[in-house]
Amino acid sequence: MSDPLKTWTAQEERTSLNSTGRPLTLAGLLESLGAPLLTPLTGSRGLAASISVPVIHDPLDPLPETPGGILLLVGMAPNHEALNDLIARAAEHGFGAVVVKNRGKAPDAAHLAHAALPVLVVDDQVPWLHLDNLITAVTSGRPAGSNAANSHGEDLFVLANALATATDGAVAIEDLDQNILAYSNLERHTVDPLRRSGILARQVPQMDKNADQYRSVMLTDSVVHFPYDPDDGELPRCAAPVRAGRQMLGSIWVIEDKATLGPDGEAAILEVARLAAIHILRSQNAVDLERQVRTEWLRSALEGHGSDPATSARFGLMEGVSPVLLGFKFAPLPAGKAPGSAFPLTRQLALAAEQYCSIFHPNVSAVESGTMVYVLVPAIGSEQAAMRLAGGASGAVAARLGCQVDVAVSSVEGSLLGLVELRRELEDVVRVLESPGPHRGAGRVVGTKEVNAALLLDQLERVLRSRPRLVHPGVRELLENDAASGTEYQSSLCAYFAATGDVALAARTLNVHPNTLRYRIKRATELFGLDFSTGDEQLALWVQLRVATGRTA
């Protein structure tokens, strides 16, 4: 590495190691985690304050001194009479915000109007430890993931600070999607609003000039300089590509607020780009390998293969705690509408669904299978919680990908041995969703309870098709007669059974005179030997007539 990089001090090295990301503001945390997770109850007041680390707190324990801390108040609802006093004490101990759960009750805004700190509410379904992990990942300046991936992320922050020392300018390291992987945090360097916004969002702001700038960087092997832009106040900066051989991995950007970098500074950028490529590749490989292992393991488990104890350990399945399986599938496009050139792939659907569900539950895994994406949530509290999660995921994924998504929800029951059965349940629900009928729609979230009758009829249809001898001979003759002669015995009898024997109601449904319907029913019994004398006979005949031709009525 060039000499300028060796001049960084031991103190700066400790700073970059101990604070891999510059402390965020509370607004930056909310933007990073997203609205579905945390919602401010006290408006915009205090959102500009810096934050440090989350602290899970029991109100019976003494408060620690935690400057900028985020106090996670376990067991205290927003309307608790002692909440304001506890918030005041938290402010005295240096905390920057508090987080509570609604516990099923609407918060009283007036009760919190004079709170000493911003109050955030988290969804009741999010475990406190999971929220603690998510906030820690954001405030530490790196994404949640494996230990290996995090260690490589720390190395990138070290490199960013080292390069910032050598070039005397603020540094950012980005991936190909313009996500900011690491950045320097030396206070003496000037930054512009664009840089500040990008750091808070961990994403480069979208601007018309981005495409041209990144194209210039990606097409070169050297350093590209960009002048000051008076239109948006962007300071002059330079950039170099990060490559591993021919594989493009990202870019490095340095603000040149004092002077244009010379040959030594450019050499330092290119050397750091070479080192950054190694860390990015290792980090990507660690994350991708873990995701690939979980994906293939889940695929195997859904097909009934693998060791049950090992699979339970891998996904956090526990005896007596119910998992739920969600099935995501792109909803059919309206008739005559073709998908655009940017129509998302199933892989994008899998990533979006997994990321959303991971906000609320740990150890979530996803796997693609044909046009379906299966998401396993190892532990869920109830069927209602599963439907809420699926509903939120449907809306969030549709907004992110720009197209409607159907979500099938399995029964909230079973154990590891039931995963295969849960997959089959979802396949049955999806088959019902894709069939003609009142349940058909775009962007539906459907569990087995909502389509129980259709699922049962679907299974009976399969049984009758595989065992045709179970079909009453008279039903076969009736259907053949309808097909050959154009009679309407099947629809007439189905309407009669659906109306529970009310001839007038059934006749109105068919738009015929009641006497016409009575004549058809009488002729059906005479011609085909059908018996309506008992409830069992009526039920059996109705089911056979409903399912024999695809459940038409």
mmCIF file of C-alpha atoms in Angstrom, residues 169-303:
data_model
loop_
_atom_site.group_PDB
_atom_site.id
_atom_site.type_symbol
_atom_site.label_atom_id
_atom_site.label_comp_id
_atom_site.label_asym_id
_atom_site.label_seq_id
_atom_site.Cartn_x
_atom_site.Cartn_y
_atom_site.Cartn_z
ATOM 1 C CA GLY A 169 -11.350 13.377 2.079
ATOM 2 C CA ALA A 170 -14.523 11.534 3.037
ATOM 3 C CA VAL A 171 -14.727 8.029 1.554
ATOM 4 C CA ALA A 172 -17.637 5.736 0.651
ATOM 5 C CA ILE A 173 -17.472 2.142 -0.633
ATOM 6 C CA GLU A 174 -20.511 0.987 -2.616
ATOM 7 C CA ASP A 175 -21.766 -2.211 -4.251
ATOM 8 C CA LEU A 176 -23.228 -2.506 -7.750
ATOM 9 C CA ASP A 177 -26.736 -1.680 -6.513
ATOM 10 C CA GLN A 178 -25.400 1.596 -5.077
ATOM 11 C CA ASN A 179 -25.812 0.376 -1.502
ATOM 12 C CA ILE A 180 -23.214 1.961 0.762
ATOM 13 C CA LEU A 181 -21.216 -0.900 2.277
ATOM 14 C CA ALA A 182 -18.790 1.221 4.322
ATOM 15 C CA TYR A 183 -17.771 4.835 4.803
ATOM 16 C CA SER A 184 -15.188 6.897 6.676
ATOM 17 C CA ASN A 185 -16.223 8.585 9.906
ATOM 18 C CA LEU A 186 -13.432 11.105 10.520
ATOM 19 C CA GLU A 187 -15.009 14.339 11.813
ATOM 20 C CA ARG A 188 -12.557 16.701 10.122
ATOM 21 C CA HIS A 189 -13.730 15.880 6.594
ATOM 22 C CA THR A 190 -16.352 17.980 4.821
ATOM 23 C CA VAL A 191 -19.413 16.224 3.436
ATOM 24 C CA ASP A 192 -22.282 17.495 1.300
ATOM 25 C CA PRO A 193 -26.036 16.826 1.696
ATOM 26 C CA LEU A 194 -25.945 14.032 -0.901
ATOM 27 C CA ARG A 195 -23.256 12.159 1.016
ATOM 28 C CA ARG A 196 -25.118 12.692 4.302
ATOM 29 C CA SER A 197 -28.384 11.437 2.837
ATOM 30 C CA GLY A 198 -26.687 8.390 1.357
ATOM 31 C CA ILE A 199 -25.076 7.434 4.673
ATOM 32 C CA LEU A 200 -28.374 7.700 6.535
ATOM 33 C CA ALA A 201 -30.248 5.569 3.999
ATOM 34 C CA ARG A 202 -27.269 3.274 3.250
ATOM 35 C CA GLN A 203 -28.234 3.948 -0.377
ATOM 36 C CA VAL A 204 -26.975 6.488 -2.921
ATOM 37 C CA PRO A 205 -29.756 9.039 -3.610
ATOM 38 C CA GLN A 206 -31.445 8.476 -6.969
ATOM 39 C CA MET A 207 -30.497 11.225 -9.417
ATOM 40 C CA ASP A 208 -30.628 11.606 -13.183
ATOM 41 C CA LYS A 209 -26.854 11.990 -13.449
ATOM 42 C CA ASN A 210 -26.121 8.741 -11.586
ATOM 43 C CA ALA A 211 -26.225 6.539 -14.671
ATOM 44 C CA ASP A 212 -23.672 8.653 -16.556
ATOM 45 C CA GLN A 213 -21.349 8.903 -13.555
ATOM 46 C CA TYR A 214 -21.376 5.194 -12.800
ATOM 47 C CA ARG A 215 -20.963 4.318 -16.471
ATOM 48 C CA SER A 216 -17.808 6.472 -16.555
ATOM 49 C CA VAL A 217 -16.433 4.694 -13.497
ATOM 50 C CA MET A 218 -17.249 1.178 -14.647
ATOM 51 C CA LEU A 219 -15.667 1.651 -18.080
ATOM 52 C CA THR A 220 -12.242 2.604 -16.740
ATOM 53 C CA ASP A 221 -9.385 0.974 -14.847
ATOM 54 C CA SER A 222 -8.221 4.241 -13.307
ATOM 55 C CA VAL A 223 -9.653 7.093 -11.247
ATOM 56 C CA VAL A 224 -12.403 9.345 -12.647
ATOM 57 C CA HIS A 225 -12.818 12.925 -11.370
ATOM 58 C CA PHE A 226 -16.149 14.760 -11.198
ATOM 59 C CA PRO A 227 -16.267 18.560 -10.707
ATOM 60 C CA TYR A 228 -18.438 20.550 -8.319
ATOM 61 C CA ASP A 229 -22.100 20.537 -9.369
ATOM 62 C CA PRO A 230 -23.790 23.884 -8.579
ATOM 63 C CA ASP A 231 -27.253 22.457 -9.360
ATOM 64 C CA ASP A 232 -27.371 20.180 -6.306
ATOM 65 C CA GLY A 233 -24.324 21.274 -4.282
ATOM 66 C CA GLU A 234 -22.436 18.027 -4.853
ATOM 67 C CA LEU A 235 -18.792 18.611 -3.921
ATOM 68 C CA PRO A 236 -16.054 17.555 -6.350
ATOM 69 C CA ARG A 237 -15.188 13.913 -5.959
ATOM 70 C CA CYS A 238 -13.345 11.087 -7.639
ATOM 71 C CA ALA A 239 -14.134 7.406 -7.983
ATOM 72 C CA ALA A 240 -12.587 4.117 -9.022
ATOM 73 C CA PRO A 241 -14.144 0.740 -9.825
ATOM 74 C CA VAL A 242 -13.847 -2.255 -7.498
ATOM 75 C CA ARG A 243 -13.224 -5.388 -9.538
ATOM 76 C CA ALA A 244 -12.198 -8.996 -9.026
ATOM 77 C CA GLY A 245 -10.681 -9.881 -12.387
ATOM 78 C CA ARG A 246 -13.427 -9.031 -14.879
ATOM 79 C CA GLN A 247 -16.191 -9.222 -12.265
ATOM 80 C CA MET A 248 -17.460 -5.780 -11.285
ATOM 81 C CA LEU A 249 -18.215 -5.565 -7.550
ATOM 82 C CA GLY A 250 -18.745 -1.873 -6.840
ATOM 83 C CA SER A 251 -16.945 1.436 -6.568
ATOM 84 C CA ILE A 252 -15.010 3.705 -4.182
ATOM 85 C CA TRP A 253 -15.747 7.441 -3.928
ATOM 86 C CA VAL A 254 -13.614 10.177 -2.323
ATOM 87 C CA ILE A 255 -14.740 13.805 -1.821
ATOM 88 C CA GLU A 256 -12.048 16.240 -3.051
ATOM 89 C CA ASP A 257 -13.130 19.252 -1.007
ATOM 90 C CA LYS A 258 -9.614 20.707 -0.585
ATOM 91 C CA ALA A 259 -7.801 19.914 -3.824
ATOM 92 C CA THR A 260 -7.834 17.480 -6.722
ATOM 93 C CA LEU A 261 -5.953 14.324 -5.816
ATOM 94 C CA GLY A 262 -2.569 13.782 -7.422
ATOM 95 C CA PRO A 263 -0.834 10.561 -8.487
ATOM 96 C CA ASP A 264 -0.170 9.412 -4.898
ATOM 97 C CA GLY A 265 -3.815 9.828 -3.904
ATOM 98 C CA GLU A 266 -5.030 8.024 -7.013
ATOM 99 C CA ALA A 267 -2.583 5.181 -6.353
ATOM 100 C CA ALA A 268 -3.957 4.891 -2.814
ATOM 101 C CA ILE A 269 -7.546 4.671 -4.152
ATOM 102 C CA LEU A 270 -6.625 1.932 -6.617
ATOM 103 C CA GLU A 271 -4.789 -0.036 -3.921
ATOM 104 C CA VAL A 272 -7.747 0.183 -1.540
ATOM 105 C CA ALA A 273 -10.061 -0.834 -4.410
ATOM 106 C CA ARG A 274 -7.981 -3.995 -4.862
ATOM 107 C CA LEU A 275 -8.180 -4.797 -1.129
ATOM 108 C CA ALA A 276 -11.886 -3.932 -0.957
ATOM 109 C CA ALA A 277 -12.598 -6.429 -3.750
ATOM 110 C CA ILE A 278 -11.195 -9.217 -1.581
ATOM 111 C CA HIS A 279 -13.365 -8.304 1.413
ATOM 112 C CA ILE A 280 -16.516 -7.804 -0.680
ATOM 113 C CA LEU A 281 -16.048 -11.181 -2.333
ATOM 114 C CA ARG A 282 -15.482 -12.905 1.016
ATOM 115 C CA SER A 283 -18.488 -11.197 2.548
ATOM 116 C CA GLN A 284 -20.717 -12.050 -0.413
ATOM 117 C CA ASN A 285 -19.490 -15.618 -0.419
ATOM 118 C CA ALA A 286 -20.153 -16.023 3.315
ATOM 119 C CA VAL A 287 -23.691 -14.651 3.057
ATOM 120 C CA ASP A 288 -24.461 -16.430 -0.200
ATOM 121 C CA LEU A 289 -23.110 -19.734 1.107
ATOM 122 C CA GLU A 290 -25.230 -19.588 4.263
ATOM 123 C CA ARG A 291 -28.330 -18.626 2.265
ATOM 124 C CA GLN A 292 -27.641 -21.383 -0.251
ATOM 125 C CA VAL A 293 -27.231 -23.979 2.502
ATOM 126 C CA ARG A 294 -30.487 -22.914 4.188
ATOM 127 C CA THR A 295 -32.302 -22.804 0.859
ATOM 128 C CA GLU A 296 -31.279 -26.278 -0.224
ATOM 129 C CA TRP A 297 -31.893 -27.665 3.256
ATOM 130 C CA LEU A 298 -35.399 -26.216 3.241
ATOM 131 C CA ARG A 299 -36.018 -27.591 -0.244
ATOM 132 C CA SER A 300 -34.957 -31.042 0.973
ATOM 133 C CA ALA A 301 -37.118 -30.808 4.107
ATOM 134 C CA LEU A 302 -40.190 -29.779 2.084
ATOM 135 C CA GLU A 303 -39.664 -32.832 -0.110
#
